[in-house]
Structure formats: structure tokens, C-alpha cells
PDB file of C-alpha atoms and ligand atoms in Angstrom:
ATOM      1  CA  UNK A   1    -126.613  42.355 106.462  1.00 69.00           C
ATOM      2  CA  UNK A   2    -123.914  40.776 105.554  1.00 80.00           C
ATOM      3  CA  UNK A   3    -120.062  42.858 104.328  1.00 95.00           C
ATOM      4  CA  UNK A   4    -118.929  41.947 101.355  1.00 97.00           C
ATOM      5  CA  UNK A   5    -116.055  40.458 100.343  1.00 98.00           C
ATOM      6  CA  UNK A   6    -114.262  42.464  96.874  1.00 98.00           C
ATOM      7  CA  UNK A   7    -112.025  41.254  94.950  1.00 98.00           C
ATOM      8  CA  UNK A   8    -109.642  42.602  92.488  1.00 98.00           C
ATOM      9  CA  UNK A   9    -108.061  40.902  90.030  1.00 98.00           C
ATOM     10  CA  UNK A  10    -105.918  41.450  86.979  1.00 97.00           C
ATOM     11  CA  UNK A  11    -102.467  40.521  85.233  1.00 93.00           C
ATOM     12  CA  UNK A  12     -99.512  42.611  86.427  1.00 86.00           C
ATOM     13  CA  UNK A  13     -99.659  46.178  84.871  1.00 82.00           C
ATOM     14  CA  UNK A  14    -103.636  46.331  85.056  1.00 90.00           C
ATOM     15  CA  UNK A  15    -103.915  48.921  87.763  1.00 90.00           C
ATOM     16  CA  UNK A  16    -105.141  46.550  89.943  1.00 92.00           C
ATOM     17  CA  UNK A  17    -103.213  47.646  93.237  1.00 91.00           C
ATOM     18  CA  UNK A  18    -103.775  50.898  92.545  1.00 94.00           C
ATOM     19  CA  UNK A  19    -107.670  50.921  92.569  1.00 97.00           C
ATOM     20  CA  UNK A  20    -107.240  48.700  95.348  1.00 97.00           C
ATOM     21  CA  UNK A  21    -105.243  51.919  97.308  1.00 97.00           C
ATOM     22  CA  UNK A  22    -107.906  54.092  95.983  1.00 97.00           C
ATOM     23  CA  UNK A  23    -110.719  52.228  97.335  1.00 98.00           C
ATOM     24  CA  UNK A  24    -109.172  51.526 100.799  1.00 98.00           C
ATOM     25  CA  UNK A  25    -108.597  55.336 101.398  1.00 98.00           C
ATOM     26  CA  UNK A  26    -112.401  55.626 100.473  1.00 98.00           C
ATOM     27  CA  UNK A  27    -113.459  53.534 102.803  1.00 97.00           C
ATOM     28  CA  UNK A  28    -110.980  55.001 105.996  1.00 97.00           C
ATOM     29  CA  UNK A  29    -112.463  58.300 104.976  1.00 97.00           C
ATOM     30  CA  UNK A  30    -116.496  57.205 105.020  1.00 95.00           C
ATOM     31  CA  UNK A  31    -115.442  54.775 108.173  1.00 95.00           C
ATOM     32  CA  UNK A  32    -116.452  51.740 107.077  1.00 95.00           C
ATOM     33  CA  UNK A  33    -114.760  48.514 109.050  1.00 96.00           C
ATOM     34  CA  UNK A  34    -112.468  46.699 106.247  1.00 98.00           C
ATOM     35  CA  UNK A  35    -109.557  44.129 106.085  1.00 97.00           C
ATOM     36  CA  UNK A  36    -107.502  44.540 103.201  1.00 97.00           C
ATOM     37  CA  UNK A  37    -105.500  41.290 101.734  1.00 96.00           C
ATOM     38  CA  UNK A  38    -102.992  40.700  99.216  1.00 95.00           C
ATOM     39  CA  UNK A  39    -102.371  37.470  97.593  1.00 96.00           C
ATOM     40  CA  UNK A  40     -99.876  35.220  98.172  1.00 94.00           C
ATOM     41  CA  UNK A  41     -99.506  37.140 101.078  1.00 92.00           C
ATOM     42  CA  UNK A  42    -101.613  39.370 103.482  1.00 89.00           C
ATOM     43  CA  UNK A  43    -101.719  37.807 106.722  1.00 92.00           C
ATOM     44  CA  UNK A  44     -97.881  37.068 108.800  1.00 93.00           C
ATOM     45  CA  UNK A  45     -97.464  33.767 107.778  1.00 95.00           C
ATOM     46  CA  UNK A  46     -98.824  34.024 104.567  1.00 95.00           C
ATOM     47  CA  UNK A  47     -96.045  36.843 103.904  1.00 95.00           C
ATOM     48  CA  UNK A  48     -93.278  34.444 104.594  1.00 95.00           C
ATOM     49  CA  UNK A  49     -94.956  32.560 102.021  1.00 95.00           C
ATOM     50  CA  UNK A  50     -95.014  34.899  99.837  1.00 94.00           C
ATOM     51  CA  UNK A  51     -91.532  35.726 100.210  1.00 93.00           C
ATOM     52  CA  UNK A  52     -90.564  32.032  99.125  1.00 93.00           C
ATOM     53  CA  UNK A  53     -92.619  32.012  96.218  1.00 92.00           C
ATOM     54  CA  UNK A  54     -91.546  35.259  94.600  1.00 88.00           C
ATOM     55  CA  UNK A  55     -87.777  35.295  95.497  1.00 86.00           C
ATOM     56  CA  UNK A  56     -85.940  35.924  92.207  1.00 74.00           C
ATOM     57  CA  UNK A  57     -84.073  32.898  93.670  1.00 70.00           C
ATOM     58  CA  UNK A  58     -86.625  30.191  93.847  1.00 77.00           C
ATOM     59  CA  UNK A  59     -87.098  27.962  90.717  1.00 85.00           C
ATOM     60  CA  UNK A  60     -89.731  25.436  92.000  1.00 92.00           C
ATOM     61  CA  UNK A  61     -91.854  23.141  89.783  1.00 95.00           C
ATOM     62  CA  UNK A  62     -95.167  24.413  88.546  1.00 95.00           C
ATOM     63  CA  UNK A  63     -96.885  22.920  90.761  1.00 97.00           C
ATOM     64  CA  UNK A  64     -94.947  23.344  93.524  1.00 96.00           C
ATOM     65  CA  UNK A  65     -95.992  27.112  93.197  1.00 95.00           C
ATOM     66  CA  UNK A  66     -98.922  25.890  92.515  1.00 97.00           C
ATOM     67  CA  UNK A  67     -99.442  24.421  95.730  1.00 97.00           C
ATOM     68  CA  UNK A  68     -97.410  27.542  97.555  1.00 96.00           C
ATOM     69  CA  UNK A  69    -100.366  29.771  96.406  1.00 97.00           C
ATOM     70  CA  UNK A  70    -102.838  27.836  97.890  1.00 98.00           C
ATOM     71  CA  UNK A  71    -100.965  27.254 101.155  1.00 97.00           C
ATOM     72  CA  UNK A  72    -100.713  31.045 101.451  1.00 97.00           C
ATOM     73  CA  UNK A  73    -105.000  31.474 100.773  1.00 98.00           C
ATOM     74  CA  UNK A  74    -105.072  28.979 103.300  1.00 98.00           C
ATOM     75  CA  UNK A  75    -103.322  31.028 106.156  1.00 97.00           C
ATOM     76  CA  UNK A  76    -105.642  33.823 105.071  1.00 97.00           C
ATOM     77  CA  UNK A  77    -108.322  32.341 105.129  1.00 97.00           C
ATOM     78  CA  UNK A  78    -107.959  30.486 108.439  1.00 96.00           C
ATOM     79  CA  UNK A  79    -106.246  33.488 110.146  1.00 95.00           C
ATOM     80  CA  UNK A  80    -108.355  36.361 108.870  1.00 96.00           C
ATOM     81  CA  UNK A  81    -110.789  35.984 106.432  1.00 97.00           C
ATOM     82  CA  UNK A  82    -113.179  33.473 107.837  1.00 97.00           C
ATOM     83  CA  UNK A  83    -113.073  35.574 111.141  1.00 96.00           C
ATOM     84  CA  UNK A  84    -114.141  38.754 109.232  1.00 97.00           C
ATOM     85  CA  UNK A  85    -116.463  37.213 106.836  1.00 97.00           C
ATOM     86  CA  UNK A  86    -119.486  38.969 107.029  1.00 96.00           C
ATOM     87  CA  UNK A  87    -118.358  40.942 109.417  1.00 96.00           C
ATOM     88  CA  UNK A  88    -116.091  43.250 107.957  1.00 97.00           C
ATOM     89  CA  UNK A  89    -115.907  44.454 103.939  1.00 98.00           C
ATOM     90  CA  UNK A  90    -113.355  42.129 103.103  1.00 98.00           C
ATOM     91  CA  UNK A  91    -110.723  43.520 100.481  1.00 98.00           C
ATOM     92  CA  UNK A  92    -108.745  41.252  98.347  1.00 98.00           C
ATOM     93  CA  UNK A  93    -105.651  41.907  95.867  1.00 97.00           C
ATOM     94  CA  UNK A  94    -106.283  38.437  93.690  1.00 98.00           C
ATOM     95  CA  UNK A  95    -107.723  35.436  95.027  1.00 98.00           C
ATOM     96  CA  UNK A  96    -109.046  32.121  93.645  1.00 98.00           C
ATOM     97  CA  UNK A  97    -109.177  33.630  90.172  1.00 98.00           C
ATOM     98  CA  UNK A  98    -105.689  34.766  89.871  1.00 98.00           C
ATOM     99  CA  UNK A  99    -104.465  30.835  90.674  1.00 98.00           C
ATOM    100  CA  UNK A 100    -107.110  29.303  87.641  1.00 98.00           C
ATOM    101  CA  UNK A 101    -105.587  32.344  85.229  1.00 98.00           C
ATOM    102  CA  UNK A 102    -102.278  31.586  86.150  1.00 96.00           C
ATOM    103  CA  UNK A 103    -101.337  28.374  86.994  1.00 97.00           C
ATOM    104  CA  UNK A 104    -104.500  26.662  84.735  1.00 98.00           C
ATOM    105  CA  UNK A 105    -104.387  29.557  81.517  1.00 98.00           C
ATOM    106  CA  UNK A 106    -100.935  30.397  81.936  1.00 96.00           C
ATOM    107  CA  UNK A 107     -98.965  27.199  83.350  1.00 95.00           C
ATOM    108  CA  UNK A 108    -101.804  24.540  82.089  1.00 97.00           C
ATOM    109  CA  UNK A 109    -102.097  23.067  85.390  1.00 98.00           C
ATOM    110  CA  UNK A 110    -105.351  21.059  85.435  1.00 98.00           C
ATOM    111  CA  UNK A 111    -108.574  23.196  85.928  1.00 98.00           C
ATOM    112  CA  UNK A 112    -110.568  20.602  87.952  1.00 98.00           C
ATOM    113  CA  UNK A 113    -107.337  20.149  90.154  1.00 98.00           C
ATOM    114  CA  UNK A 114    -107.070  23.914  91.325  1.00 98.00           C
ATOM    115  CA  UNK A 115    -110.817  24.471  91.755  1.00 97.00           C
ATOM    116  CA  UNK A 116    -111.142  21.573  94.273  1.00 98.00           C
ATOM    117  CA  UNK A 117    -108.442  22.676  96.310  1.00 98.00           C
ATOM    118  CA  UNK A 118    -110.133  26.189  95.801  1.00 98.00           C
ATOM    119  CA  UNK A 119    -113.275  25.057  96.843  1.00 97.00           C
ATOM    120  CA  UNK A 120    -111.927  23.180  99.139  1.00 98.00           C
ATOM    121  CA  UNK A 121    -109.877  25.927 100.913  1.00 98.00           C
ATOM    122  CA  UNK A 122    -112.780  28.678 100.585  1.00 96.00           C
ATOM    123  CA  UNK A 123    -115.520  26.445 102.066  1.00 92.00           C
ATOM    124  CA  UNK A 124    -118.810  28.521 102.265  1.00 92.00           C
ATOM    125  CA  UNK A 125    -116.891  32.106 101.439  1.00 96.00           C
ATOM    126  CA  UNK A 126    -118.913  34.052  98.958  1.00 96.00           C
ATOM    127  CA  UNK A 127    -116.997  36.568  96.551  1.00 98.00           C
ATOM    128  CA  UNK A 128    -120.067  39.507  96.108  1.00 97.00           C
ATOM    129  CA  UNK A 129    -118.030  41.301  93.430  1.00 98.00           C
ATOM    130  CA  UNK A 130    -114.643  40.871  91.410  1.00 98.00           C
ATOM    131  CA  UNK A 131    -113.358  44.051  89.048  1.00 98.00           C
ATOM    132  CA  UNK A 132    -111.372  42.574  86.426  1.00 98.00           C
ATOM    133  CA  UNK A 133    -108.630  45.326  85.325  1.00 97.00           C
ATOM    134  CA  UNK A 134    -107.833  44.816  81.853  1.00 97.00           C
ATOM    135  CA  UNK A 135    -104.838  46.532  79.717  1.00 93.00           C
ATOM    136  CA  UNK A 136    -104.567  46.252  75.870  1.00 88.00           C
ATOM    137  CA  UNK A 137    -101.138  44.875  74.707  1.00 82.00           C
ATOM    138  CA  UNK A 138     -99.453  48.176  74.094  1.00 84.00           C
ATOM    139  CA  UNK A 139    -100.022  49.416  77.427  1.00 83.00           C
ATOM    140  CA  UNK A 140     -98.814  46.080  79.014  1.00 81.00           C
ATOM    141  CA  UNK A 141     -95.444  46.398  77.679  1.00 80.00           C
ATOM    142  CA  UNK A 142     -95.127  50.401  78.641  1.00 81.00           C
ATOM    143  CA  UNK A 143     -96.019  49.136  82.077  1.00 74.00           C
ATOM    144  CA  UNK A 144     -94.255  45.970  82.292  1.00 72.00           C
ATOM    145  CA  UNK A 145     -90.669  47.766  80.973  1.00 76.00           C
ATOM    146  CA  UNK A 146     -91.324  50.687  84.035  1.00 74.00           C
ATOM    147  CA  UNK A 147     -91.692  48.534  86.548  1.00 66.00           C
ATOM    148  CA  UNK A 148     -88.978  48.314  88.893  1.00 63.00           C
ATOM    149  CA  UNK A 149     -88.078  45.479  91.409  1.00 60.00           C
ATOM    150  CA  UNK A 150     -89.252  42.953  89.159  1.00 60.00           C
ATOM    151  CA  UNK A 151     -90.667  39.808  90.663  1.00 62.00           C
ATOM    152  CA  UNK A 152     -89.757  35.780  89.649  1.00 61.00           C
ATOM    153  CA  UNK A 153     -93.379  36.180  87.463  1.00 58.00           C
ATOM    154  CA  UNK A 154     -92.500  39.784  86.375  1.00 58.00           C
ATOM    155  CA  UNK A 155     -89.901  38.885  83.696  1.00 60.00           C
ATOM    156  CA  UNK A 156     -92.174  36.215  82.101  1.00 64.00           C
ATOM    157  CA  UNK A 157     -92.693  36.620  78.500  1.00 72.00           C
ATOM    158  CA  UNK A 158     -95.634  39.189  77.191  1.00 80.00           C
ATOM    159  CA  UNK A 159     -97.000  35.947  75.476  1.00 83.00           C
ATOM    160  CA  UNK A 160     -98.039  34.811  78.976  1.00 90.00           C
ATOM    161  CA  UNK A 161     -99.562  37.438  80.398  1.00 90.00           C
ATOM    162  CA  UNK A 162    -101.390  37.510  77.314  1.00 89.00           C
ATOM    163  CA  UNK A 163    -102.709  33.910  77.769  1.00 94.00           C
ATOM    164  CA  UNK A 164    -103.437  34.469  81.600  1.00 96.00           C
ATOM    165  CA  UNK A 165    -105.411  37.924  80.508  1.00 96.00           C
ATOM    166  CA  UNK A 166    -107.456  35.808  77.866  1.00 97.00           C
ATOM    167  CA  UNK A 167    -108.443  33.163  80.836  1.00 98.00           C
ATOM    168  CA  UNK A 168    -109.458  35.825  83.325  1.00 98.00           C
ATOM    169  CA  UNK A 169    -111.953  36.975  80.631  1.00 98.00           C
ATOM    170  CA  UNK A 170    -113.112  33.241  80.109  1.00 98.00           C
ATOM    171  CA  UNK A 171    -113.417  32.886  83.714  1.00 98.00           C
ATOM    172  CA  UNK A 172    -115.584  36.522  84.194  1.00 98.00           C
ATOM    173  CA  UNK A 173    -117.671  35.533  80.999  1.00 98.00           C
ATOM    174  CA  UNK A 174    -118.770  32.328  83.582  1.00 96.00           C
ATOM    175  CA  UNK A 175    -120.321  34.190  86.029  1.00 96.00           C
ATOM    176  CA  UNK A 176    -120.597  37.751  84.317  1.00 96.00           C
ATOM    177  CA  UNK A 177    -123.216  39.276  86.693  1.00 96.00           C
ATOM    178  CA  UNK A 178    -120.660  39.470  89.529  1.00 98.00           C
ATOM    179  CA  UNK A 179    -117.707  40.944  87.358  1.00 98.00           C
ATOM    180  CA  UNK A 180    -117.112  44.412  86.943  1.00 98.00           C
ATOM    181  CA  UNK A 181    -114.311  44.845  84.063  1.00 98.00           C
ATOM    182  CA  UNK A 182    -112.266  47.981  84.353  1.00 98.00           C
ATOM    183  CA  UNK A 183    -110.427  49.118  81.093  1.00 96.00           C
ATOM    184  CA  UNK A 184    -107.302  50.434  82.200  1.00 92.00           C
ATOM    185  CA  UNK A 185    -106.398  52.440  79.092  1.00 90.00           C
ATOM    186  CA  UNK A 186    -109.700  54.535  80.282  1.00 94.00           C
ATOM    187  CA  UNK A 187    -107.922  57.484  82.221  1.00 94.00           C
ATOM    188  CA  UNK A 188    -107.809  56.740  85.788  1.00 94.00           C
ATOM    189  CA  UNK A 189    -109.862  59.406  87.340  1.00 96.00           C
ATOM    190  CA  UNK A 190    -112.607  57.772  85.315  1.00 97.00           C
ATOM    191  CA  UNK A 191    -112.063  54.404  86.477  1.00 97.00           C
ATOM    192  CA  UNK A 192    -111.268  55.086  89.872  1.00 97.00           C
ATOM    193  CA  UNK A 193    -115.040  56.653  90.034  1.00 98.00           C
ATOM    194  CA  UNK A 194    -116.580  53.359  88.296  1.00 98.00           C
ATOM    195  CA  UNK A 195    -115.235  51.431  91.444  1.00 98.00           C
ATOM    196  CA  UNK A 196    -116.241  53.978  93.896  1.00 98.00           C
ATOM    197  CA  UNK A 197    -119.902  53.765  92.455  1.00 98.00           C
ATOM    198  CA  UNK A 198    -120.344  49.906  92.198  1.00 97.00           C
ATOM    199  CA  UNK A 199    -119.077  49.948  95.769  1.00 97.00           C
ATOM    200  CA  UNK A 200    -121.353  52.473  96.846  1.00 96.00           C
ATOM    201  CA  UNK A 201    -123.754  50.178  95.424  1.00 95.00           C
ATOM    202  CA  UNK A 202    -123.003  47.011  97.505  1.00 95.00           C
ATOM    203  CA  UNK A 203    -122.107  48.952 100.924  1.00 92.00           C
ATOM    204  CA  UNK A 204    -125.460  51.334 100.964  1.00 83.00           C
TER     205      UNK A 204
HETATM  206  P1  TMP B 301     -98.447  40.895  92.689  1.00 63.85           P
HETATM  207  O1  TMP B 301     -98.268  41.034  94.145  1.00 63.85           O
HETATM  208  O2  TMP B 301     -97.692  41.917  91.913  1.00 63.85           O
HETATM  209  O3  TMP B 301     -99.853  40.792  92.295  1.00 63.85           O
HETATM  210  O4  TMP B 301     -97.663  39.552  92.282  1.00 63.85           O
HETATM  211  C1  TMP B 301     -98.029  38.316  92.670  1.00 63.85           C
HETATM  212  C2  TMP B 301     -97.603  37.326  91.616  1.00 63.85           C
HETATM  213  O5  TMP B 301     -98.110  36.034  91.947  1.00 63.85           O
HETATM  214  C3  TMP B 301     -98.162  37.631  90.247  1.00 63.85           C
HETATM  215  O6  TMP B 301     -97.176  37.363  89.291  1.00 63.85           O
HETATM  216  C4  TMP B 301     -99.276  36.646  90.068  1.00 63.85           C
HETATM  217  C5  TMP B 301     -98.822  35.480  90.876  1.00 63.85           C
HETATM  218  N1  TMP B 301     -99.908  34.637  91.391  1.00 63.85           N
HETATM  219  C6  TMP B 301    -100.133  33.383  90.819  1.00 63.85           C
HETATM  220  O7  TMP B 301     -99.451  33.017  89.868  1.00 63.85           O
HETATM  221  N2  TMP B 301    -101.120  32.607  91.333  1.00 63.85           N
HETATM  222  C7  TMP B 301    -101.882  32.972  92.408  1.00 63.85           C
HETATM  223  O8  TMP B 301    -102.766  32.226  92.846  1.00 63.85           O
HETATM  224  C8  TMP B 301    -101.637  34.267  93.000  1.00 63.85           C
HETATM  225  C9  TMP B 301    -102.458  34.719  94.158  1.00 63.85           C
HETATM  226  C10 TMP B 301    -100.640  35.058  92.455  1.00 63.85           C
END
């Protein structure tokens, strides 16, 4: 049978990277075959990508970032994902969601635009499962002030990440039978279980 392909998404803050950790160590430990990814990012050239995009130097256009994030997927998916698909579990931190939230909710970048080039890009790549890793506005702010090394898209306002949070949930309540939310002001040991379980669930 096929591996699936997981995805995690979330605004900065969620917990999202950290599940993503969790999991991954789960897997090495019950031996299951994996490739993890992180958007923008995850393969070599995608990384220099990456490294463009979120310099605290760079001040590109919209969609000039835009278009950045999707040249990034695009060395993933040509250099490692379609290779792997099916394959391999295939573990990604964000993917075509986090570009709609963002750059459509957050940035108002035309919806249609982004999910042709999505589509586009992705081809015949099937996401089985997404966990969505929300965080109440409180919480967002106690994380957001701790974290260090702050990122171009780190010091945006909380308003934002508030509007890109809002379209993640419109985007989940689409398609909600392959969304898993995860509340993260639910302790952690509890949520790191739920996402242990629904994996155990698509791997057995
Ligand atoms: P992260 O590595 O902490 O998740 O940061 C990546 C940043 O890039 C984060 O601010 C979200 C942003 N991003 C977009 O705006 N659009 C995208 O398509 C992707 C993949 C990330």
C-alpha cells in the first residue's frame, strides 16, 4: 500500500515543529522508512531558497515571496518528494496550505492564482492527513515574545497571524475529514499522544 504523505501545518507559535520532532523520533524508533521536509526549505536547493526568503534583509514584493515559496515546493517536490511518494511516509513542516493562509488570508494574494500554481506544482501528490496546530491569542503572544532569532515573518503584527490562523481553519473546514486539529493550549503530553494515535492509524 501506499506511505503516506503528513503534513503539519500551523501559524508560528502552534507547536507545529515540535510535534513534527516528536513524531519523527517515533517513527526512527518503530523503523519505519520516512523523509522529513520543511517548507521553504528541506531539500539543498530549496534551503538556499529559503535562506533568501527569510533573511531579515530581504524586502521583496508580496508576490515576489509569493513566487519564492513556490519555487522552493518545486525543488522539493522534483528532488525528493515525487521520488518518495508512496514509497516512503513522507513528512512535511507546511506545504500548500501554509502558502493559501499566508500569502491569500494573510497578504490577499489571489486564491485561484496560488492554487493553480499549487496544483500545478503538486501534480498527482495526495496529502492523506494534515494536523492543524492551533493556539488561542494569549498563548500566541507568550510564544511569539520568547522566541528568539526572529525571522522577516516573525515580527509581523499579532493581527496577522490572527488572519492567517482564521484562513487555515476556513481551509480545514473544506475538506474536514482529512484534518486533524491539535489545540495547543492542551498540555503537550496529551497532544503529542493524539498524533501518535492518528498515525498509528494510517501506518498499521
Ligand atoms: P517556519 O520555518 O518557522 O515555519 O517559518 C517559515 C515562514 O515562512 C513562516 O513565517 C511562514 C512562511 N511561509 C509562507 O508565508 N508561505 C509558505 O508557503 C510557506 C511554506 C511558509
Amino acid at each position: 500500500f501506499r506511505k503516506p504523505v503528513i503534513v503539519f501545518e500551523g501559524i508560528e507559535g502552534s507547536g507545529k515543529t515540535l510535534h513534527v520532532n516528536h513524531l519523527t523520533k517515533y517513527l526512527k524508533k518503530k523503523k519505519i522508512k520516512f523523509i522529513k521536509l520543511r517548507e521553504p526549505g528541506g531539500s539543498f536547493t530549496s534551503e538556499k531558497i529559503r535562506k533568501v526568503i527569510l533573511s531579515n534583509k530581504s524586502n521583496f514584493h508580496k508576490v515576489t515571496d509569493l513566487l519564492l515559496y513556490l519555487a522552493a515546493r518545486n525543488e522539493n517536490l522534483e528532488n525528493l518528494i515525487k521520488k518518495n511518494y508512496g514509497k516512503k511516509l513522507i513528512l512535511l513542516d507546511r506545504f500548500v496550505d501554509s502558502t493559501l493562509a499566508y500569502q491569500h488570508y494573510g497578504m490577499n494574494i489571489n486564491y485561484q492564482f496560488i492554487n493553480l500554481i499549487n496544483n500545478f506544482l503538486i501534480k498527482k501528490i495526495k496529502i492523506n492527513l494534515t494536523f492543524l496546530n492551533l493556539v488561542n491569542n494569549k498563548n500566541l503572544r507568550i510564544r511569539l515574545s520568547k522566541r528568539k532569532n526572529l525571522n522577516r515573518y516573525d515580527r509581523f503584527k499579532l493581527n496577522f497571524y490572527k488572519k492567517v490562523q482564521k484562513g487555515y481553519i476556513k481551509i480545514s473546514n473544506k475538506n474536514r475529514n482529512k484534518y486533524i486539529i491539535i489545540d495547543s493550549n492542551k498540555p503537550i503530553s496529551l497532544n503529542k499522544l493524539k498524533v501518535i494515535e492518528e498515525v498509528d492509524k494510517l501506518i498499521k
